[in-house]
């Protein structure tokens, strides 16, 4: 009797101004009645009763499971969804990523132009013009920038200078522009993630089939988008199986979906059915399509239209099949008669009532087939489309007449033809309104829905009369938001002879993103993947209503389906609380209950909650009897039992069942995390069927659980704190499948890589000599090396001679003619070979510290000579006195030991590359501290604080480049380079011998003595050697080796020359003159 | 159009300034304006210690209440007010506390009147801003539990309550309180009237005097509230009832006319219904009745009274009224709720029969059907409808079938075909649909 209008409405003020009330608290409309209406019983005039506008008690619907259950198995690769909406202020991070990931786009043009002038490569000089700047040092620094480094420690002055010089020209896109664009984009993305306008209405629909096949089931067709990007429209027959005592679930396995591939993502699915024929309208961004199907006929595409503007709404006529309303962003609404074309019925330039800065429009049908609703963010108009300049009158507007709040905007309008022919649901971000189109402007009902995000989806479950006593079910309004996946259920009744009355407080339903806490614990990265997937925003909401079969209301349930943007569908089943269980659950009326006392005292002062009360906190039970202490005792056992069963179940398909059983004793839940590969049996594609295979096990478990829970109080049993086994199994398979899918496609790592040395090139055997005997020999050598290291001994030739064969006797390189080098540096260097004492003596000589002692010694000597002369009458050479300062014999033997080692290494016939490999391995081992200290360590400084740059194959240590040293030096540049190379060699030659104490000394010296004016090459090179020694340890080690093994002649010549010079200096240069110098 | 926006703009800023607990993020949220961040649940950045605990506790309570876990909410609630004492509790917190406490009490099976009393009285006196609102709600609560006298006391007390500056909302609330008090006066008046009629005029004078007092008390306030635009259905009914008893027809008609035709009032269909019923009760001429119904027809063409309107039109002398009646009935049949209503179809048939006496009746029908002819057939006369009507309501089927040719003479409709086997019908039906949709 929809044509009846309520005889009396609730009193309220009407004021058509702009809204000005402000939300001040988060309690909404809790606790208030919102007005009453008197009713007079006609038979006895004295009995007046009152009806409140908001009735405090409504129907109580309980969840059958504590978490929603996935309907389908995850199909496509999960893409990572940002859990948090992006912060527009973090655009700099995105710029960084762009510069590193797409450097060619970011710096391409200027890079090409400037590139010719910079030489970032060693060696191949020919390609670059002569005046190009060598950036080989810079490249090392730049390589380091890939890692997280300390900006203070790693500071490059030249880079800083280049930045100052070039920073405004190297960008292809000016960074200011890029930054502002990125900020804008991120802000938009954030907004879209928080609320996606185009998804309004939701892309999930359920079309019930008229005749239920059996008492316990409700069949219908589920329409949902599938595949990646929601491009595929699926028609899927599903069957809701509901048993009050047994398992109830939604079965999607009985048939395969009938799908259509579309060209764009599906944004909205609308349908209406008349006489069992169903018309389905689908909206994508720029096209709309209409399908037709029925229970017996397969879905058939009727027509598709392209829209010039972005379509914002599609709605199917509930009156005439094949009439569809399409609204677009331009503000136009079209009536599309399928097969006949579109007819523009309304066009609007701006917003209806005030400028809301939004081009979103919406349209719906109304009770009259030729009157439609035209809505935007500011309000709703009823438009008669028969008259050509379509005129409208206001149905709803944001104003104080409907108690709107400041800033309130309309989100969604929906015609509730199924529940009441004249009712419309209008939602804003704060409230939900029921409007009666016969009484425009004033809402019949208003709720504060208390959702955090605007409700963009809704589904209305019409109320109906049931039973014999004329009981009626309330009409339920389900509202869903996108971002937070909230679903809120509101109940109301009336609207016909009686005025609308809302019942109960809004009830929040379960969200998929909260379901992980009800599942066994996941290991971290899986948890992350699952959380990501589960918290993707909602994209649709629907509901399956299963009415009671037997008229008693026993088999009634609601199955609420929710679609997420990842393409998953989750469902939760609600069942009404039975009146009989209500009665049994009621505590004895005598005495007041705990909660009451608590609330009472809440008004006065707080009170500590005793332990016994805390036990029941997790239950949804609102009725707690005086027997709750008993509950606590009883509840322990079945719960533990179930836990054991759970673990038992999971251990069945794991290989190491005994291990898990052991763990079970420790009360650890390892369960779902076992490898999905372990149960690789081919699973059917649809998730729900998966537990069908395990039926036998489940039955056993259910039986046990049944017996376990039978001892529970019925009131406790009604609100499950734990997932049922069916649901657990479904969840388990869903998660496993998700993990398998996610493994297939790894996303780009988000975390910065750890700084590591690439050893790929180092460990490669050269392909030329890579025969098997070589390999085995190398293997043996490695073993020797290892054993030596573990024994803390040197790897000398004698130990490896059997694998390497007889050592080729290399002639001892020509000794350096120390006399040829007479400068003080060469002198000192020559002397330093003889040990520290000799070196110190030289210094003392040089600085004249031992003048007196020398004089004394000389005097003594002369005296002795005199004596001897006197005695023997012979004449001896004076010059022999200088050799007295030669170092002791023991130090010399040390050096000979070292040279023995190096010669053994040099005599090995390894290739240079191999050599390097072994050494670098050694160095790495040393660095890691795995190798035990040995005598080798004294040669290679272990204390390398800074990391060593990795080897490049074209480093100058290769034999070919070292060979160039011996050829004639032609160009001045090359000469300079060679000279620096020679210096390098020199350094490398000395570095191993610089032991710790000497090093310290040198450093100390350098800080003490090195004046800025000092231009002495020798001092500079030594300074450098002391500084660079720790950094280039590997290089030093190998280069020396190279030096010794590959080009013995040069080393010879160097040592010769240095010795020669020393000799020269010794003989010719005056000592006093040098005393001022640092060294 | 932009006025509203202009008005909204600065107010938002003001609000931001006022709300000290808002941090930057909530401000940004508000700019977006579509996202609700509940001001009290939002954690302020600088919150520490007790305040933070309080916010967390509030969140927990809210969460539990939204999920209808009343027990859990009550347990948290026990801790909450203690913390409230730390803060220089603002009015909003008091309202919040009151709302949550009462809602939790609503959902406990054994909550007694004393519990409610406790909370209502306590919260009522904790702040001046919410005194009137809580008083009103308290009286509602009493009324719903049948304690009319107590409720009246509450309302009388609230009526005399004065506190400084009154905001617009408070003004409205005090007016509502007066009106509800008058409604209760009316109820007492009704009771007295009933006892009077039973007692057969014993002590007539005394009781009459009492009754009259109640009438005077009530009428002052009811008159007052009826001047404000709004929906006052229960109030106007009681007022008119009293006026009728004292035979003040002038005032009654005035009040009802004003309620129905004042443009500042919302277009309440009931206002017209009350006027119509009043006129009918007092045997007003048909012309007046039709005038009321004509206006109602413009407002709500699908109203129940349109049946009466059409019959009035049918029985009027004027020729054009029959066509009007046809239009009224056809318009009713446009609406989904009347489509299978036998009465409307019968009266339509009656109208058409009467119309057929005229010579150019086909023209008249054609004119009315002109803009309906492309969608009426699918709305009423498909073979689906035929099969459904013939099964559910054969009488309706007969009436409709007889009218098809008259209403849509140029269409070959499947409605009037004989009842066939189910299969044949279905086949035909799908054909029709296919034809229509292609």
mmCIF file with all atom_site columns, C-alpha atoms in Angstrom, chain A residues 3-9 11-14 18 22-36 38 45-46 48 50 52 56-57 191 194-195 275 277 319-321 338 351-355 367-370 406 409 411 422 429 438-439 442 450 452 454 504-508 595-596 599-600 602-604 606 609 613 617 620-621 624, chain B residues 1-2 4-5 7 11 15 32-36 38-41 62 65-69 71-72 75 78 81 92 95-96 99 102-104 106-108 110-112 115 122 137 140-141 144 172 180 187 191 194 229-234 237 264 266-270 274 300 302 304 334 336-339 375 378-379 384-385 388 433 436-437:
data_model
loop_
_atom_site.group_PDB
_atom_site.id
_atom_site.type_symbol
_atom_site.label_atom_id
_atom_site.label_alt_id
_atom_site.label_comp_id
_atom_site.label_asym_id
_atom_site.label_entity_id
_atom_site.label_seq_id
_atom_site.pdbx_PDB_ins_code
_atom_site.Cartn_x
_atom_site.Cartn_y
_atom_site.Cartn_z
_atom_site.occupancy
_atom_site.B_iso_or_equiv
_atom_site.pdbx_formal_charge
_atom_site.auth_seq_id
_atom_site.auth_comp_id
_atom_site.auth_asym_id
_atom_site.auth_atom_id
_atom_site.pdbx_PDB_model_num
ATOM 1   C CA . UNK A 1 3   ? 0.082   5.012   -2.077  1.00 0.00 ? 3   UNK A CA 1
ATOM 2   C CA . UNK A 1 4   ? -0.796  5.735   1.529   1.00 0.00 ? 4   UNK A CA 1
ATOM 3   C CA . UNK A 1 5   ? 0.789   8.757   3.029   1.00 0.00 ? 5   UNK A CA 1
ATOM 4   C CA . UNK A 1 6   ? 1.447   8.832   6.766   1.00 0.00 ? 6   UNK A CA 1
ATOM 5   C CA . UNK A 1 7   ? -1.486  10.426  8.519   1.00 0.00 ? 7   UNK A CA 1
ATOM 6   C CA . UNK A 1 8   ? 0.686   12.229  11.000  1.00 0.00 ? 8   UNK A CA 1
ATOM 7   C CA . UNK A 1 9   ? 4.271   13.213  10.634  1.00 0.00 ? 9   UNK A CA 1
ATOM 8   C CA . UNK A 1 11  ? 6.760   17.635  14.368  1.00 0.00 ? 11  UNK A CA 1
ATOM 9   C CA . UNK A 1 12  ? 9.767   19.568  13.244  1.00 0.00 ? 12  UNK A CA 1
ATOM 10  C CA . UNK A 1 13  ? 10.801  23.046  12.290  1.00 0.00 ? 13  UNK A CA 1
ATOM 11  C CA . UNK A 1 14  ? 11.247  24.012  8.673   1.00 0.00 ? 14  UNK A CA 1
ATOM 12  C CA . UNK A 1 18  ? 21.785  27.671  4.415   1.00 0.00 ? 18  UNK A CA 1
ATOM 13  C CA . UNK A 1 22  ? 28.589  22.119  13.014  1.00 0.00 ? 22  UNK A CA 1
ATOM 14  C CA . UNK A 1 23  ? 29.655  18.680  14.016  1.00 0.00 ? 23  UNK A CA 1
ATOM 15  C CA . UNK A 1 24  ? 31.038  18.940  17.485  1.00 0.00 ? 24  UNK A CA 1
ATOM 16  C CA . UNK A 1 25  ? 31.156  15.437  18.797  1.00 0.00 ? 25  UNK A CA 1
ATOM 17  C CA . UNK A 1 26  ? 31.360  11.955  17.407  1.00 0.00 ? 26  UNK A CA 1
ATOM 18  C CA . UNK A 1 27  ? 28.274  10.523  19.028  1.00 0.00 ? 27  UNK A CA 1
ATOM 19  C CA . UNK A 1 28  ? 25.908  11.333  16.197  1.00 0.00 ? 28  UNK A CA 1
ATOM 20  C CA . UNK A 1 29  ? 22.345  10.821  17.190  1.00 0.00 ? 29  UNK A CA 1
ATOM 21  C CA . UNK A 1 30  ? 22.977  8.292   19.843  1.00 0.00 ? 30  UNK A CA 1
ATOM 22  C CA . UNK A 1 31  ? 20.696  8.265   22.780  1.00 0.00 ? 31  UNK A CA 1
ATOM 23  C CA . UNK A 1 32  ? 18.026  10.632  21.528  1.00 0.00 ? 32  UNK A CA 1
ATOM 24  C CA . UNK A 1 33  ? 14.451  9.936   20.525  1.00 0.00 ? 33  UNK A CA 1
ATOM 25  C CA . UNK A 1 34  ? 14.258  12.907  18.167  1.00 0.00 ? 34  UNK A CA 1
ATOM 26  C CA . UNK A 1 35  ? 10.600  13.599  18.776  1.00 0.00 ? 35  UNK A CA 1
ATOM 27  C CA . UNK A 1 36  ? 7.460   11.711  19.580  1.00 0.00 ? 36  UNK A CA 1
ATOM 28  C CA . UNK A 1 38  ? 0.884   10.766  20.029  1.00 0.00 ? 38  UNK A CA 1
ATOM 29  C CA . UNK A 1 45  ? -10.014 7.289   24.426  1.00 0.00 ? 45  UNK A CA 1
ATOM 30  C CA . UNK A 1 46  ? -8.045  7.568   27.617  1.00 0.00 ? 46  UNK A CA 1
ATOM 31  C CA . UNK A 1 48  ? -2.621  7.526   24.793  1.00 0.00 ? 48  UNK A CA 1
ATOM 32  C CA . UNK A 1 50  ? 3.553   7.683   21.988  1.00 0.00 ? 50  UNK A CA 1
ATOM 33  C CA . UNK A 1 52  ? 9.332   7.977   18.987  1.00 0.00 ? 52  UNK A CA 1
ATOM 34  C CA . UNK A 1 56  ? 15.977  2.418   20.436  1.00 0.00 ? 56  UNK A CA 1
ATOM 35  C CA . UNK A 1 57  ? 15.598  -1.251  19.816  1.00 0.00 ? 57  UNK A CA 1
ATOM 36  C CA . UNK A 1 191 ? 41.748  12.707  -3.236  1.00 0.00 ? 191 UNK A CA 1
ATOM 37  C CA . UNK A 1 194 ? 40.111  8.862   -0.398  1.00 0.00 ? 194 UNK A CA 1
ATOM 38  C CA . UNK A 1 195 ? 37.040  9.208   -2.510  1.00 0.00 ? 195 UNK A CA 1
ATOM 39  C CA . UNK A 1 275 ? 8.887   -10.517 -14.805 1.00 0.00 ? 275 UNK A CA 1
ATOM 40  C CA . UNK A 1 277 ? 13.757  -10.669 -17.226 1.00 0.00 ? 277 UNK A CA 1
ATOM 41  C CA . UNK A 1 319 ? 9.195   0.573   -14.922 1.00 0.00 ? 319 UNK A CA 1
ATOM 42  C CA . UNK A 1 320 ? 10.039  -0.093  -18.532 1.00 0.00 ? 320 UNK A CA 1
ATOM 43  C CA . UNK A 1 321 ? 12.734  -2.576  -19.418 1.00 0.00 ? 321 UNK A CA 1
ATOM 44  C CA . UNK A 1 338 ? 17.895  0.675   -25.892 1.00 0.00 ? 338 UNK A CA 1
ATOM 45  C CA . UNK A 1 351 ? 25.320  23.186  -9.933  1.00 0.00 ? 351 UNK A CA 1
ATOM 46  C CA . UNK A 1 352 ? 21.696  23.281  -8.918  1.00 0.00 ? 352 UNK A CA 1
ATOM 47  C CA . UNK A 1 353 ? 21.596  25.396  -5.801  1.00 0.00 ? 353 UNK A CA 1
ATOM 48  C CA . UNK A 1 354 ? 25.025  26.794  -5.169  1.00 0.00 ? 354 UNK A CA 1
ATOM 49  C CA . UNK A 1 355 ? 28.437  26.478  -6.637  1.00 0.00 ? 355 UNK A CA 1
ATOM 50  C CA . UNK A 1 367 ? 7.843   6.483   -8.949  1.00 0.00 ? 367 UNK A CA 1
ATOM 51  C CA . UNK A 1 368 ? 6.598   8.016   -12.166 1.00 0.00 ? 368 UNK A CA 1
ATOM 52  C CA . UNK A 1 369 ? 8.151   6.526   -15.311 1.00 0.00 ? 369 UNK A CA 1
ATOM 53  C CA . UNK A 1 370 ? 8.530   9.937   -16.883 1.00 0.00 ? 370 UNK A CA 1
ATOM 54  C CA . UNK A 1 406 ? 27.970  23.098  7.198   1.00 0.00 ? 406 UNK A CA 1
ATOM 55  C CA . UNK A 1 409 ? 27.579  17.549  0.150   1.00 0.00 ? 409 UNK A CA 1
ATOM 56  C CA . UNK A 1 411 ? 27.196  11.793  -2.347  1.00 0.00 ? 411 UNK A CA 1
ATOM 57  C CA . UNK A 1 422 ? 7.964   6.925   -3.370  1.00 0.00 ? 422 UNK A CA 1
ATOM 58  C CA . UNK A 1 429 ? 29.170  12.481  4.005   1.00 0.00 ? 429 UNK A CA 1
ATOM 59  C CA . UNK A 1 438 ? 5.280   13.329  -2.366  1.00 0.00 ? 438 UNK A CA 1
ATOM 60  C CA . UNK A 1 439 ? 6.586   15.619  0.324   1.00 0.00 ? 439 UNK A CA 1
ATOM 61  C CA . UNK A 1 442 ? 11.621  17.612  4.151   1.00 0.00 ? 442 UNK A CA 1
ATOM 62  C CA . UNK A 1 450 ? 28.757  7.771   11.582  1.00 0.00 ? 450 UNK A CA 1
ATOM 63  C CA . UNK A 1 452 ? 34.405  8.207   8.395   1.00 0.00 ? 452 UNK A CA 1
ATOM 64  C CA . UNK A 1 454 ? 31.499  9.247   2.372   1.00 0.00 ? 454 UNK A CA 1
ATOM 65  C CA . UNK A 1 504 ? 18.459  0.962   16.593  1.00 0.00 ? 504 UNK A CA 1
ATOM 66  C CA . UNK A 1 505 ? 21.790  2.657   16.345  1.00 0.00 ? 505 UNK A CA 1
ATOM 67  C CA . UNK A 1 506 ? 23.764  2.339   13.131  1.00 0.00 ? 506 UNK A CA 1
ATOM 68  C CA . UNK A 1 507 ? 25.614  -0.926  13.088  1.00 0.00 ? 507 UNK A CA 1
ATOM 69  C CA . UNK A 1 508 ? 29.049  -1.211  11.570  1.00 0.00 ? 508 UNK A CA 1
ATOM 70  C CA . UNK A 1 595 ? 26.852  -3.596  32.864  1.00 0.00 ? 595 UNK A CA 1
ATOM 71  C CA . UNK A 1 596 ? 24.043  -1.626  34.333  1.00 0.00 ? 596 UNK A CA 1
ATOM 72  C CA . UNK A 1 599 ? 26.916  2.492   33.357  1.00 0.00 ? 599 UNK A CA 1
ATOM 73  C CA . UNK A 1 600 ? 25.307  3.825   36.424  1.00 0.00 ? 600 UNK A CA 1
ATOM 74  C CA . UNK A 1 602 ? 29.940  5.726   34.882  1.00 0.00 ? 602 UNK A CA 1
ATOM 75  C CA . UNK A 1 603 ? 27.795  8.715   35.499  1.00 0.00 ? 603 UNK A CA 1
ATOM 76  C CA . UNK A 1 604 ? 29.237  9.205   38.933  1.00 0.00 ? 604 UNK A CA 1
ATOM 77  C CA . UNK A 1 606 ? 34.762  5.200   37.396  1.00 0.00 ? 606 UNK A CA 1
ATOM 78  C CA . UNK A 1 609 ? 36.596  -3.718  36.340  1.00 0.00 ? 609 UNK A CA 1
ATOM 79  C CA . UNK A 1 613 ? 34.204  -9.075  33.617  1.00 0.00 ? 613 UNK A CA 1
ATOM 80  C CA . UNK A 1 617 ? 35.037  -8.361  26.607  1.00 0.00 ? 617 UNK A CA 1
ATOM 81  C CA . UNK A 1 620 ? 29.576  -9.475  21.029  1.00 0.00 ? 620 UNK A CA 1
ATOM 82  C CA . UNK A 1 621 ? 27.088  -10.544 23.593  1.00 0.00 ? 621 UNK A CA 1
ATOM 83  C CA . UNK A 1 624 ? 25.631  -11.199 30.205  1.00 0.00 ? 624 UNK A CA 1
ATOM 84  C CA . UNK B 2 1   ? 23.128  30.560  -6.111  1.00 0.00 ? 1   UNK B CA 1
ATOM 85  C CA . UNK B 2 2   ? 26.487  31.683  -4.962  1.00 0.00 ? 2   UNK B CA 1
ATOM 86  C CA . UNK B 2 4   ? 25.117  30.016  -0.015  1.00 0.00 ? 4   UNK B CA 1
ATOM 87  C CA . UNK B 2 5   ? 28.683  29.321  -0.977  1.00 0.00 ? 5   UNK B CA 1
ATOM 88  C CA . UNK B 2 7   ? 28.069  32.159  3.376   1.00 0.00 ? 7   UNK B CA 1
ATOM 89  C CA . UNK B 2 11  ? 32.042  30.059  8.397   1.00 0.00 ? 11  UNK B CA 1
ATOM 90  C CA . UNK B 2 15  ? 34.991  26.959  12.757  1.00 0.00 ? 15  UNK B CA 1
ATOM 91  C CA . UNK B 2 32  ? 38.242  18.468  1.024   1.00 0.00 ? 32  UNK B CA 1
ATOM 92  C CA . UNK B 2 33  ? 34.897  18.599  2.732   1.00 0.00 ? 33  UNK B CA 1
ATOM 93  C CA . UNK B 2 34  ? 33.809  15.129  1.786   1.00 0.00 ? 34  UNK B CA 1
ATOM 94  C CA . UNK B 2 35  ? 35.739  13.307  4.428   1.00 0.00 ? 35  UNK B CA 1
ATOM 95  C CA . UNK B 2 36  ? 34.558  13.193  7.941   1.00 0.00 ? 36  UNK B CA 1
ATOM 96  C CA . UNK B 2 38  ? 35.235  13.271  13.830  1.00 0.00 ? 38  UNK B CA 1
ATOM 97  C CA . UNK B 2 39  ? 36.640  16.132  15.807  1.00 0.00 ? 39  UNK B CA 1
ATOM 98  C CA . UNK B 2 40  ? 36.753  14.315  19.069  1.00 0.00 ? 40  UNK B CA 1
ATOM 99  C CA . UNK B 2 41  ? 38.087  11.076  17.769  1.00 0.00 ? 41  UNK B CA 1
ATOM 100 C CA . UNK B 2 62  ? 32.797  4.405   19.734  1.00 0.00 ? 62  UNK B CA 1
ATOM 101 C CA . UNK B 2 65  ? 29.134  0.901   20.056  1.00 0.00 ? 65  UNK B CA 1
ATOM 102 C CA . UNK B 2 66  ? 29.247  0.971   16.284  1.00 0.00 ? 66  UNK B CA 1
ATOM 103 C CA . UNK B 2 67  ? 29.675  -2.772  16.268  1.00 0.00 ? 67  UNK B CA 1
ATOM 104 C CA . UNK B 2 68  ? 26.899  -3.088  18.819  1.00 0.00 ? 68  UNK B CA 1
ATOM 105 C CA . UNK B 2 69  ? 29.177  -4.580  21.420  1.00 0.00 ? 69  UNK B CA 1
ATOM 106 C CA . UNK B 2 71  ? 28.972  -4.841  26.989  1.00 0.00 ? 71  UNK B CA 1
ATOM 107 C CA . UNK B 2 72  ? 32.425  -3.826  25.870  1.00 0.00 ? 72  UNK B CA 1
ATOM 108 C CA . UNK B 2 75  ? 33.216  -1.436  30.359  1.00 0.00 ? 75  UNK B CA 1
ATOM 109 C CA . UNK B 2 78  ? 33.231  2.970   33.268  1.00 0.00 ? 78  UNK B CA 1
ATOM 110 C CA . UNK B 2 81  ? 34.151  9.839   32.904  1.00 0.00 ? 81  UNK B CA 1
ATOM 111 C CA . UNK B 2 92  ? 30.641  18.786  23.745  1.00 0.00 ? 92  UNK B CA 1
ATOM 112 C CA . UNK B 2 95  ? 26.787  15.934  25.371  1.00 0.00 ? 95  UNK B CA 1
ATOM 113 C CA . UNK B 2 96  ? 28.916  13.107  24.092  1.00 0.00 ? 96  UNK B CA 1
ATOM 114 C CA . UNK B 2 99  ? 24.506  10.413  24.341  1.00 0.00 ? 99  UNK B CA 1
ATOM 115 C CA . UNK B 2 102 ? 21.836  6.716   27.205  1.00 0.00 ? 102 UNK B CA 1
ATOM 116 C CA . UNK B 2 103 ? 22.493  4.694   24.078  1.00 0.00 ? 103 UNK B CA 1
ATOM 117 C CA . UNK B 2 104 ? 24.237  2.018   26.088  1.00 0.00 ? 104 UNK B CA 1
ATOM 118 C CA . UNK B 2 106 ? 18.940  1.640   25.717  1.00 0.00 ? 106 UNK B CA 1
ATOM 119 C CA . UNK B 2 107 ? 20.609  -1.590  24.815  1.00 0.00 ? 107 UNK B CA 1
ATOM 120 C CA . UNK B 2 108 ? 20.730  -3.218  28.172  1.00 0.00 ? 108 UNK B CA 1
ATOM 121 C CA . UNK B 2 110 ? 17.497  -4.553  32.554  1.00 0.00 ? 110 UNK B CA 1
ATOM 122 C CA . UNK B 2 111 ? 18.049  -0.854  32.567  1.00 0.00 ? 111 UNK B CA 1
ATOM 123 C CA . UNK B 2 112 ? 15.568  0.721   34.907  1.00 0.00 ? 112 UNK B CA 1
ATOM 124 C CA . UNK B 2 115 ? 19.320  4.481   35.716  1.00 0.00 ? 115 UNK B CA 1
ATOM 125 C CA . UNK B 2 122 ? 23.071  14.504  36.170  1.00 0.00 ? 122 UNK B CA 1
ATOM 126 C CA . UNK B 2 137 ? 14.584  13.917  25.657  1.00 0.00 ? 137 UNK B CA 1
ATOM 127 C CA . UNK B 2 140 ? 10.136  11.834  25.644  1.00 0.00 ? 140 UNK B CA 1
ATOM 128 C CA . UNK B 2 141 ? 11.540  8.974   27.590  1.00 0.00 ? 141 UNK B CA 1
ATOM 129 C CA . UNK B 2 144 ? 7.263   6.483   25.957  1.00 0.00 ? 144 UNK B CA 1
ATOM 130 C CA . UNK B 2 172 ? 13.430  26.381  18.698  1.00 0.00 ? 172 UNK B CA 1
ATOM 131 C CA . UNK B 2 180 ? 4.751   19.395  23.657  1.00 0.00 ? 180 UNK B CA 1
ATOM 132 C CA . UNK B 2 187 ? -4.397  14.954  26.353  1.00 0.00 ? 187 UNK B CA 1
ATOM 133 C CA . UNK B 2 191 ? -9.445  12.768  29.289  1.00 0.00 ? 191 UNK B CA 1
ATOM 134 C CA . UNK B 2 194 ? -14.266 11.745  28.107  1.00 0.00 ? 194 UNK B CA 1
ATOM 135 C CA . UNK B 2 229 ? 6.973   27.178  9.475   1.00 0.00 ? 229 UNK B CA 1
ATOM 136 C CA . UNK B 2 230 ? 7.275   23.491  10.076  1.00 0.00 ? 230 UNK B CA 1
ATOM 137 C CA . UNK B 2 231 ? 5.500   20.214  10.260  1.00 0.00 ? 231 UNK B CA 1
ATOM 138 C CA . UNK B 2 232 ? 3.001   20.368  13.105  1.00 0.00 ? 232 UNK B CA 1
ATOM 139 C CA . UNK B 2 233 ? 0.640   17.523  12.294  1.00 0.00 ? 233 UNK B CA 1
ATOM 140 C CA . UNK B 2 234 ? -0.033  16.322  15.847  1.00 0.00 ? 234 UNK B CA 1
ATOM 141 C CA . UNK B 2 237 ? -4.897  18.130  14.917  1.00 0.00 ? 237 UNK B CA 1
ATOM 142 C CA . UNK B 2 264 ? 6.671   29.578  3.897   1.00 0.00 ? 264 UNK B CA 1
ATOM 143 C CA . UNK B 2 266 ? 6.751   23.049  3.448   1.00 0.00 ? 266 UNK B CA 1
ATOM 144 C CA . UNK B 2 267 ? 4.358   21.482  0.931   1.00 0.00 ? 267 UNK B CA 1
ATOM 145 C CA . UNK B 2 268 ? 2.887   19.047  3.390   1.00 0.00 ? 268 UNK B CA 1
ATOM 146 C CA . UNK B 2 269 ? 0.216   16.851  1.761   1.00 0.00 ? 269 UNK B CA 1
ATOM 147 C CA . UNK B 2 270 ? -1.266  16.239  5.167   1.00 0.00 ? 270 UNK B CA 1
ATOM 148 C CA . UNK B 2 274 ? -6.638  17.908  7.146   1.00 0.00 ? 274 UNK B CA 1
ATOM 149 C CA . UNK B 2 300 ? 0.664   14.796  -5.103  1.00 0.00 ? 300 UNK B CA 1
ATOM 150 C CA . UNK B 2 302 ? -0.747  9.876   -6.687  1.00 0.00 ? 302 UNK B CA 1
ATOM 151 C CA . UNK B 2 304 ? -5.313  8.402   -2.185  1.00 0.00 ? 304 UNK B CA 1
ATOM 152 C CA . UNK B 2 334 ? 1.254   6.241   -14.161 1.00 0.00 ? 334 UNK B CA 1
ATOM 153 C CA . UNK B 2 336 ? 3.771   2.087   -9.839  1.00 0.00 ? 336 UNK B CA 1
ATOM 154 C CA . UNK B 2 337 ? 1.677   1.731   -6.707  1.00 0.00 ? 337 UNK B CA 1
ATOM 155 C CA . UNK B 2 338 ? -1.679  2.143   -8.452  1.00 0.00 ? 338 UNK B CA 1
ATOM 156 C CA . UNK B 2 339 ? -0.978  0.029   -11.501 1.00 0.00 ? 339 UNK B CA 1
ATOM 157 C CA . UNK B 2 375 ? 5.340   3.821   -22.785 1.00 0.00 ? 375 UNK B CA 1
ATOM 158 C CA . UNK B 2 378 ? 4.818   -1.647  -21.888 1.00 0.00 ? 378 UNK B CA 1
ATOM 159 C CA . UNK B 2 379 ? 3.780   -0.313  -18.520 1.00 0.00 ? 379 UNK B CA 1
ATOM 160 C CA . UNK B 2 384 ? 3.346   -10.554 -18.892 1.00 0.00 ? 384 UNK B CA 1
ATOM 161 C CA . UNK B 2 385 ? 0.840   -8.277  -17.255 1.00 0.00 ? 385 UNK B CA 1
ATOM 162 C CA . UNK B 2 388 ? -0.050  -12.075 -14.081 1.00 0.00 ? 388 UNK B CA 1
ATOM 163 C CA . UNK B 2 433 ? 10.254  -7.771  -25.010 1.00 0.00 ? 433 UNK B CA 1
ATOM 164 C CA . UNK B 2 436 ? 10.667  -3.566  -27.677 1.00 0.00 ? 436 UNK B CA 1
ATOM 165 C CA . UNK B 2 437 ? 14.276  -3.638  -26.785 1.00 0.00 ? 437 UNK B CA 1
#
